[in-house]
Coordinates of N, CA, C and O in Angstrom, one line a residue:
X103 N 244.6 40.9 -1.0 CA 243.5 40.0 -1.0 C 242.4 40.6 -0.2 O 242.6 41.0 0.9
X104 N 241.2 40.7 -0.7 CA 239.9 41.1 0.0 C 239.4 40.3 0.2 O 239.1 39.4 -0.6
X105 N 239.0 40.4 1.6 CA 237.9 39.2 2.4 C 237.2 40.1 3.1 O 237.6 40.7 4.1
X106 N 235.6 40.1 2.3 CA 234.4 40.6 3.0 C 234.1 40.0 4.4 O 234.2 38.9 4.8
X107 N 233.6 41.1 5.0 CA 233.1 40.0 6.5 C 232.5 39.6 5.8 O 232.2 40.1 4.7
X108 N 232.0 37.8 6.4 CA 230.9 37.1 6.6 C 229.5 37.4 6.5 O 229.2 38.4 7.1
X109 N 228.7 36.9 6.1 CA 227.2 37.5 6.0 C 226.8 36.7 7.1 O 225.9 37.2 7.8
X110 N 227.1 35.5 7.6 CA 226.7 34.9 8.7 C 226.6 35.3 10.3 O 226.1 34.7 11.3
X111 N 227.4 36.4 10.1 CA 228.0 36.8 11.5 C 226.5 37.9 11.9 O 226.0 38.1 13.0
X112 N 226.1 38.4 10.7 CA 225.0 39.5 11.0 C 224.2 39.1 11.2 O 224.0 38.2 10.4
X113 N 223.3 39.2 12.1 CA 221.5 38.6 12.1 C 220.7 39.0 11.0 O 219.7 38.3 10.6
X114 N 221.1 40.2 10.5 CA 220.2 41.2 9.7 C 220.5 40.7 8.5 O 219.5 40.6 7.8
X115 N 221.9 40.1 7.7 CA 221.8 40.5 6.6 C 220.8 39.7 5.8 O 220.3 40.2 4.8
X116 N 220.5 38.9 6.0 CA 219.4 38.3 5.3 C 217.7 38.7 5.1 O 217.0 38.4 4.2
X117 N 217.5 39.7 6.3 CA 216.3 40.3 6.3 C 216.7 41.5 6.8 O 216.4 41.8 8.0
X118 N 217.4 42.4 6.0 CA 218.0 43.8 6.4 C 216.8 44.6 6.5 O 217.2 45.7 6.8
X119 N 215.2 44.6 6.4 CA 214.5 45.3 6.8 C 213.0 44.3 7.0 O 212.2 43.7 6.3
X120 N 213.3 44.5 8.2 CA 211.8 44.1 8.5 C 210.3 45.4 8.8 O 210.6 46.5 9.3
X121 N 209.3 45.1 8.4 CA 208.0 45.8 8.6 C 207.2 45.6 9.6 O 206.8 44.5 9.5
X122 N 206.8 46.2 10.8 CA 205.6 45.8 11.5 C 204.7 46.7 11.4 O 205.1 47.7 10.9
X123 N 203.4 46.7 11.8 CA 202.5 47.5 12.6 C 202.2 47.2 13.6 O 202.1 46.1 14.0
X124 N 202.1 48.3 14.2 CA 201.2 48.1 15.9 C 199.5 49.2 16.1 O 199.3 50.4 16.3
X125 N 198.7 48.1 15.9 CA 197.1 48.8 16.6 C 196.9 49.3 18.4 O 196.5 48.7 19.3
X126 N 197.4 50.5 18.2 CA 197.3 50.8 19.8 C 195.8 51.3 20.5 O 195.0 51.9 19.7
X127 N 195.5 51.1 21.6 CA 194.7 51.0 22.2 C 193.8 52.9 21.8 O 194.2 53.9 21.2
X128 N 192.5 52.7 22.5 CA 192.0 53.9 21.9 C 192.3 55.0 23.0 O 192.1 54.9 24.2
X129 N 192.7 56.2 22.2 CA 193.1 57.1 23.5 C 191.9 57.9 24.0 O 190.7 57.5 23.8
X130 N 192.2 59.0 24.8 CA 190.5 59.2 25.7 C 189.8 60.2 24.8 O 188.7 60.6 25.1
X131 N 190.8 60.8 23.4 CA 190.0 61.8 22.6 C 189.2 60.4 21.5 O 188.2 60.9 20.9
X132 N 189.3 59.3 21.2 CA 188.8 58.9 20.3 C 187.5 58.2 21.1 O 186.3 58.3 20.8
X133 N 188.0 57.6 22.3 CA 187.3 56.9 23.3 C 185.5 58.3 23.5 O 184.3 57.9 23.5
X134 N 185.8 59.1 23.5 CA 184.9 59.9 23.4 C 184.1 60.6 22.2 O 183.1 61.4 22.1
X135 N 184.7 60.1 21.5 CA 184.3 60.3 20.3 C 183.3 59.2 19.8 O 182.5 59.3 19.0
X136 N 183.6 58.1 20.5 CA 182.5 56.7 20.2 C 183.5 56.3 18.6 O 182.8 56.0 17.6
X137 N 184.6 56.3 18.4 CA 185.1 55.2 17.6 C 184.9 54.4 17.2 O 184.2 53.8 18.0
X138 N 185.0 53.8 16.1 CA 184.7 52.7 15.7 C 186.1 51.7 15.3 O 186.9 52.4 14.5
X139 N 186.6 50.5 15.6 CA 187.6 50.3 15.3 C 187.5 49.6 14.0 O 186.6 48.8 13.8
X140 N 188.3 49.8 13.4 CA 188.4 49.3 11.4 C 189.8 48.3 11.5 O 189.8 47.7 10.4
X141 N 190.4 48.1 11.9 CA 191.5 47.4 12.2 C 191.2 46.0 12.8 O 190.9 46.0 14.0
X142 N 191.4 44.6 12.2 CA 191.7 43.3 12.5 C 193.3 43.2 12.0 O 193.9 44.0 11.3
X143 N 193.7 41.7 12.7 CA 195.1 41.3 12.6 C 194.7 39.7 13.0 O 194.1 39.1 13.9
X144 N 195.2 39.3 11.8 CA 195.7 37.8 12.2 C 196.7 37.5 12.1 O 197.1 38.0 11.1
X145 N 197.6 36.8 12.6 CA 199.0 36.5 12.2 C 199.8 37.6 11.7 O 200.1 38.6 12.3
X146 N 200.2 37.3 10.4 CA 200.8 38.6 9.8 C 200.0 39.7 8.8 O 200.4 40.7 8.2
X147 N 198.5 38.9 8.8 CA 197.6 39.9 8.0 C 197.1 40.8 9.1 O 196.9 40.6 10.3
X148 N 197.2 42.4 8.1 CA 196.3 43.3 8.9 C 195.0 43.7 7.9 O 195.4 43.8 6.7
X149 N 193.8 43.8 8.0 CA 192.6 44.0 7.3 C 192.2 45.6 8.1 O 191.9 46.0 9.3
X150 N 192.3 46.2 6.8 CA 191.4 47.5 6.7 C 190.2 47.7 6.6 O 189.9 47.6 5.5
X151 N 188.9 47.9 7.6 CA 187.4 48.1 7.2 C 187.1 49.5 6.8 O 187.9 50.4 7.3
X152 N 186.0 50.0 5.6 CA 186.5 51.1 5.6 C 185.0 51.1 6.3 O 184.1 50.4 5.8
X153 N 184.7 52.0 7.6 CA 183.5 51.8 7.8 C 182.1 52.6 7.2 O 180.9 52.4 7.5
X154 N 183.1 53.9 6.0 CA 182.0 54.5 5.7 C 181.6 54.5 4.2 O 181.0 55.4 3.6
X155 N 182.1 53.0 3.4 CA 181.8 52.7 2.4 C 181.9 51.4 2.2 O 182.9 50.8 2.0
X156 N 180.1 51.0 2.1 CA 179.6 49.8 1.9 C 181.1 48.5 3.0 O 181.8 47.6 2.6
X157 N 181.0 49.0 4.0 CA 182.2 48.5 4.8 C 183.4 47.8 3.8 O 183.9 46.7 4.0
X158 N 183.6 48.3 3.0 CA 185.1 47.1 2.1 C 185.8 46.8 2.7 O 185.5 47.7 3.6
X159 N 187.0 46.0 3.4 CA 188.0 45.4 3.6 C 189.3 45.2 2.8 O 189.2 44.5 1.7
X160 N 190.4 45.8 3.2 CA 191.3 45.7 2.1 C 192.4 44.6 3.2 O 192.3 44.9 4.4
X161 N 193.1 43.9 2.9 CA 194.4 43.3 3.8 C 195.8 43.3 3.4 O 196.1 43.3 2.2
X162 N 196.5 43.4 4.1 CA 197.8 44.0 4.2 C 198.4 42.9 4.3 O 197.7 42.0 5.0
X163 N 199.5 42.5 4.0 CA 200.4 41.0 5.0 C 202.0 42.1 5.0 O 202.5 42.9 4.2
X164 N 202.2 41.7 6.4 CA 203.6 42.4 6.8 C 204.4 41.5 7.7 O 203.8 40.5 8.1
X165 N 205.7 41.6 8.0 CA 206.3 40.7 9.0 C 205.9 40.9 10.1 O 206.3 39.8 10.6
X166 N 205.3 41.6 10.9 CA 204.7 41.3 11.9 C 203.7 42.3 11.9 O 203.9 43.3 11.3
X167 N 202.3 41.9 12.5 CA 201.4 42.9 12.8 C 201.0 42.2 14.5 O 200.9 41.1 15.0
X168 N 200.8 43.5 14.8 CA 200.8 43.2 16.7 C 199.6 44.3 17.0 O 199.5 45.5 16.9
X169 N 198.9 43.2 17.5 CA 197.7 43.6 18.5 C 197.7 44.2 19.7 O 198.4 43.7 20.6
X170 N 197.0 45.3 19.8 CA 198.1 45.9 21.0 C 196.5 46.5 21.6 O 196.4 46.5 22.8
X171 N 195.4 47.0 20.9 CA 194.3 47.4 21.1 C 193.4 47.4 22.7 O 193.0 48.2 23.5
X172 N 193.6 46.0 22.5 CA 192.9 45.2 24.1 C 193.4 44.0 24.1 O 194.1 43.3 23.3
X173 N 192.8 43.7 25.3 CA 193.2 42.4 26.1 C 194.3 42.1 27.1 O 194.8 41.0 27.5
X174 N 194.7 43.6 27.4 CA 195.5 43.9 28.5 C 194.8 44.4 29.9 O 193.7 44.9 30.1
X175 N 195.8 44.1 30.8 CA 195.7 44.6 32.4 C 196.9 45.7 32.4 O 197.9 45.3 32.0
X176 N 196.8 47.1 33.1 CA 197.7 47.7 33.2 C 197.9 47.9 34.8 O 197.1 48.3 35.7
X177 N 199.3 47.7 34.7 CA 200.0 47.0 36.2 C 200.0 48.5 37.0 O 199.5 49.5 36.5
X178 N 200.4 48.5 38.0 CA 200.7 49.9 39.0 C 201.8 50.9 38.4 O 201.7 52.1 38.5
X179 N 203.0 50.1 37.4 CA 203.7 51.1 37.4 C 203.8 51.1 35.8 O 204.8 51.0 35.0
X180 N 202.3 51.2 35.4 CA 202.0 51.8 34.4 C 202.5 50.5 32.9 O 202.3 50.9 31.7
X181 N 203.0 49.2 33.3 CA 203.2 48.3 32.2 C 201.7 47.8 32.3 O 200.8 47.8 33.1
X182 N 202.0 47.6 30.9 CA 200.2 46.8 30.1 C 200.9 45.4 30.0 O 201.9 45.3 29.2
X183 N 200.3 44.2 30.6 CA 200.3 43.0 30.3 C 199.3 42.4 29.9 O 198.1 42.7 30.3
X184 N 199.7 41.4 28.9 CA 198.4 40.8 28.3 C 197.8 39.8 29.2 O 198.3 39.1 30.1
X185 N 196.5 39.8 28.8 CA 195.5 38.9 30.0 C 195.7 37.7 29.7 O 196.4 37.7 28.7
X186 N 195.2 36.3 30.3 CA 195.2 35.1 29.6 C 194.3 35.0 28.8 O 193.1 35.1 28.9
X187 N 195.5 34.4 27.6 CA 194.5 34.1 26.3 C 194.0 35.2 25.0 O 193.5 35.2 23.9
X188 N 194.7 36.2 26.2 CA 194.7 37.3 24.6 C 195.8 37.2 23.8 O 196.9 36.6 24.0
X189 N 195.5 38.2 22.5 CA 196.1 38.1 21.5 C 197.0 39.4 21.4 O 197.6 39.9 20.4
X190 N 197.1 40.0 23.0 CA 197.7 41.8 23.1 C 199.2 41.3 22.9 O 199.8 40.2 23.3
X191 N 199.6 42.1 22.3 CA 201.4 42.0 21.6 C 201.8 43.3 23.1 O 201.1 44.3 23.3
X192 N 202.9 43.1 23.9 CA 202.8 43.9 24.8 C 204.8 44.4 24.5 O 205.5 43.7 23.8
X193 N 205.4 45.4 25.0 CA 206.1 46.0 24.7 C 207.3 44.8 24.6 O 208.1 44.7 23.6
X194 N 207.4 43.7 25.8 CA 208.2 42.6 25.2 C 208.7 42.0 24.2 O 209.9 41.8 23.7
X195 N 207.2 41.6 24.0 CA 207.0 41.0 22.9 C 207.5 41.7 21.3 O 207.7 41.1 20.3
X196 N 207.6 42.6 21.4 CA 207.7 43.8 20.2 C 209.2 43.8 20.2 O 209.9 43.7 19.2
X197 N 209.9 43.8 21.6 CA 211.2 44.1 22.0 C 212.0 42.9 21.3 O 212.8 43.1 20.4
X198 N 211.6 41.6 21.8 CA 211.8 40.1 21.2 C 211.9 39.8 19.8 O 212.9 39.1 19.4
X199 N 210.9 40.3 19.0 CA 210.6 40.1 17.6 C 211.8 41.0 16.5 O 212.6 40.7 15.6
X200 N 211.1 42.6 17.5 CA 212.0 43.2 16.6 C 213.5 44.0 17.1 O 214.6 44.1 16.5
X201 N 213.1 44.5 18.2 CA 214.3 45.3 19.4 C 215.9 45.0 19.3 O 216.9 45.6 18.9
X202 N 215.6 43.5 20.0 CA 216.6 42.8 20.1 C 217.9 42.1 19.2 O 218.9 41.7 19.8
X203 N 217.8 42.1 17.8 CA 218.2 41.8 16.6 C 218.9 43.3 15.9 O 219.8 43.3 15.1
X204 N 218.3 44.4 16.4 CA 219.0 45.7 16.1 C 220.0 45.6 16.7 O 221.1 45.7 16.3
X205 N 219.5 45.3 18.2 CA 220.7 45.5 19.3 C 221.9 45.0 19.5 O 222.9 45.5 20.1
X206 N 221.6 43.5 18.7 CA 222.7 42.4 18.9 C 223.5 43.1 17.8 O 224.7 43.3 18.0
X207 N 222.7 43.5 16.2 CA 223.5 43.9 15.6 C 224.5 45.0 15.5 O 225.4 45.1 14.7
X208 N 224.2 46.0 16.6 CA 225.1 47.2 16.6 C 225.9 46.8 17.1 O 227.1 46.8 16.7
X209 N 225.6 46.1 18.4 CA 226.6 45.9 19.4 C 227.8 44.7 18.7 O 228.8 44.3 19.2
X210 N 227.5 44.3 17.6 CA 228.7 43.4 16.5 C 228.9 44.7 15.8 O 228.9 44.4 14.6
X211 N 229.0 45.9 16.0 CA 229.5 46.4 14.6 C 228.9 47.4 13.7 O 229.4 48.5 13.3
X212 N 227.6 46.6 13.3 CA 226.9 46.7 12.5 C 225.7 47.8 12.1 O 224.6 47.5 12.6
X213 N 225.8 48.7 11.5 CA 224.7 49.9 11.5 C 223.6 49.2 11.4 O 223.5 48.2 10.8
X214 N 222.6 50.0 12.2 CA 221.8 49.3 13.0 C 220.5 50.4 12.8 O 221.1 51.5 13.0
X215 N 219.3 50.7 12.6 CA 218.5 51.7 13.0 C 217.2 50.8 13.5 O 217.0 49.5 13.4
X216 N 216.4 51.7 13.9 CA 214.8 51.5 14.4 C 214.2 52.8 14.4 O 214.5 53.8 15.1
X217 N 212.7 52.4 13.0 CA 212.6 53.5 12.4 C 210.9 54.1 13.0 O 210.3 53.1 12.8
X218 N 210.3 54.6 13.4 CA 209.0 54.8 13.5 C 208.2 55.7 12.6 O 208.6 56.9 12.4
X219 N 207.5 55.3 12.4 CA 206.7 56.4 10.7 C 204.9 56.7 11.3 O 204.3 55.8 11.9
X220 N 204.4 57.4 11.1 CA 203.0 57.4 11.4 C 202.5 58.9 11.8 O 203.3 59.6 12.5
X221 N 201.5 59.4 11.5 CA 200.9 60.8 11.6 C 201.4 60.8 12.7 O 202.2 60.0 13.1
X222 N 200.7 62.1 13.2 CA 200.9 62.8 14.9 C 199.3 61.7 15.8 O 198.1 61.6 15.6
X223 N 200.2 61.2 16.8 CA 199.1 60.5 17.6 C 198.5 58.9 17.1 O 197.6 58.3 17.7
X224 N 199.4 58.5 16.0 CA 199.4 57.5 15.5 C 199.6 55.8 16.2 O 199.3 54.7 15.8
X225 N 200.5 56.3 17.6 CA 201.0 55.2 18.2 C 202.2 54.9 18.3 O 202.5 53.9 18.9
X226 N 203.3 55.8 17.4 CA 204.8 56.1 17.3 C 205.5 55.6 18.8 O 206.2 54.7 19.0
X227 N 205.1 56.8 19.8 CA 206.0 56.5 21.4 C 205.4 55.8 21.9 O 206.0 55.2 22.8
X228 N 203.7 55.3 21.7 CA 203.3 54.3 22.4 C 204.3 53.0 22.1 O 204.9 52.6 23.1
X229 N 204.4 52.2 20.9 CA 205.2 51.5 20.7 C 206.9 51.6 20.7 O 207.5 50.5 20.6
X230 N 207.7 52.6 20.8 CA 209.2 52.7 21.0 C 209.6 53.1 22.6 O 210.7 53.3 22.9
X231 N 208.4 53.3 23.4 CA 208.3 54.1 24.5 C 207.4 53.1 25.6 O 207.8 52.6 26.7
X232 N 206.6 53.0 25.1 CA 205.8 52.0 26.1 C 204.6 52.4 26.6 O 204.0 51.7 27.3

């Protein structure tokens, strides 16, 4: 007789892949460059401006999109917390949503990854690193 595990036992099996983005803050080569930022986030929408045609906007919806840009204070030993009242998603928060649910799942068993995708300088170790 075969008896599959349970699907209840997993956190994941129901949403075996979640998607986020994270908009990280501007680093000191763009910061000098005079940047312009093209990137909003509401909830789970992210909106593309394109700013060098006729400004269009395109929007994205993902399981999570996290604001990470501004609205932080960075502490002495280098943690960014969000200010009151901002909308900054801070490494916690990221950990909570998505971190944590990998973790519970390996630690049951369960193949588990956490994937990071994005050019060179993109915000990859900012977000898996801090």
């Amino acid at each position: 007789v075969y008896l599959p595990r349970p699907h209840y036992r997993c956190q994941s099996a129901m949403t075996s892949v979640k998607v986020a983005v994270r908009v990280r803050p501007f680093n000191q080569r763009e910061k000098n460059m005079n940047a312009e930022l093209c990137i909003a986030m509401n909830g789970n929408m992210t909106t593309i401006t394109n700013p060098e045609e006729d400004r269009q906007s395109r929007n994205f919806t993902f399981d999570y999109s996290y604001w990470s840009h501004d609205g932080f204070e960075e502490l002495e030993d280098g943690y960014c917390r969000p200010k009151a009242g901002s909308k900054y998603a801070d490494q916690r928060k990221v950990f909570e949503d998505m971190g944590k649910a990998v973790l519970d799942n390996a630690w049951e068993g369960y193949n588990a990854a956490l994937f990071a995708y994005g050019q060179t300088g993109s915000g990859k170790s900012y977000s898996m690193v801090g």
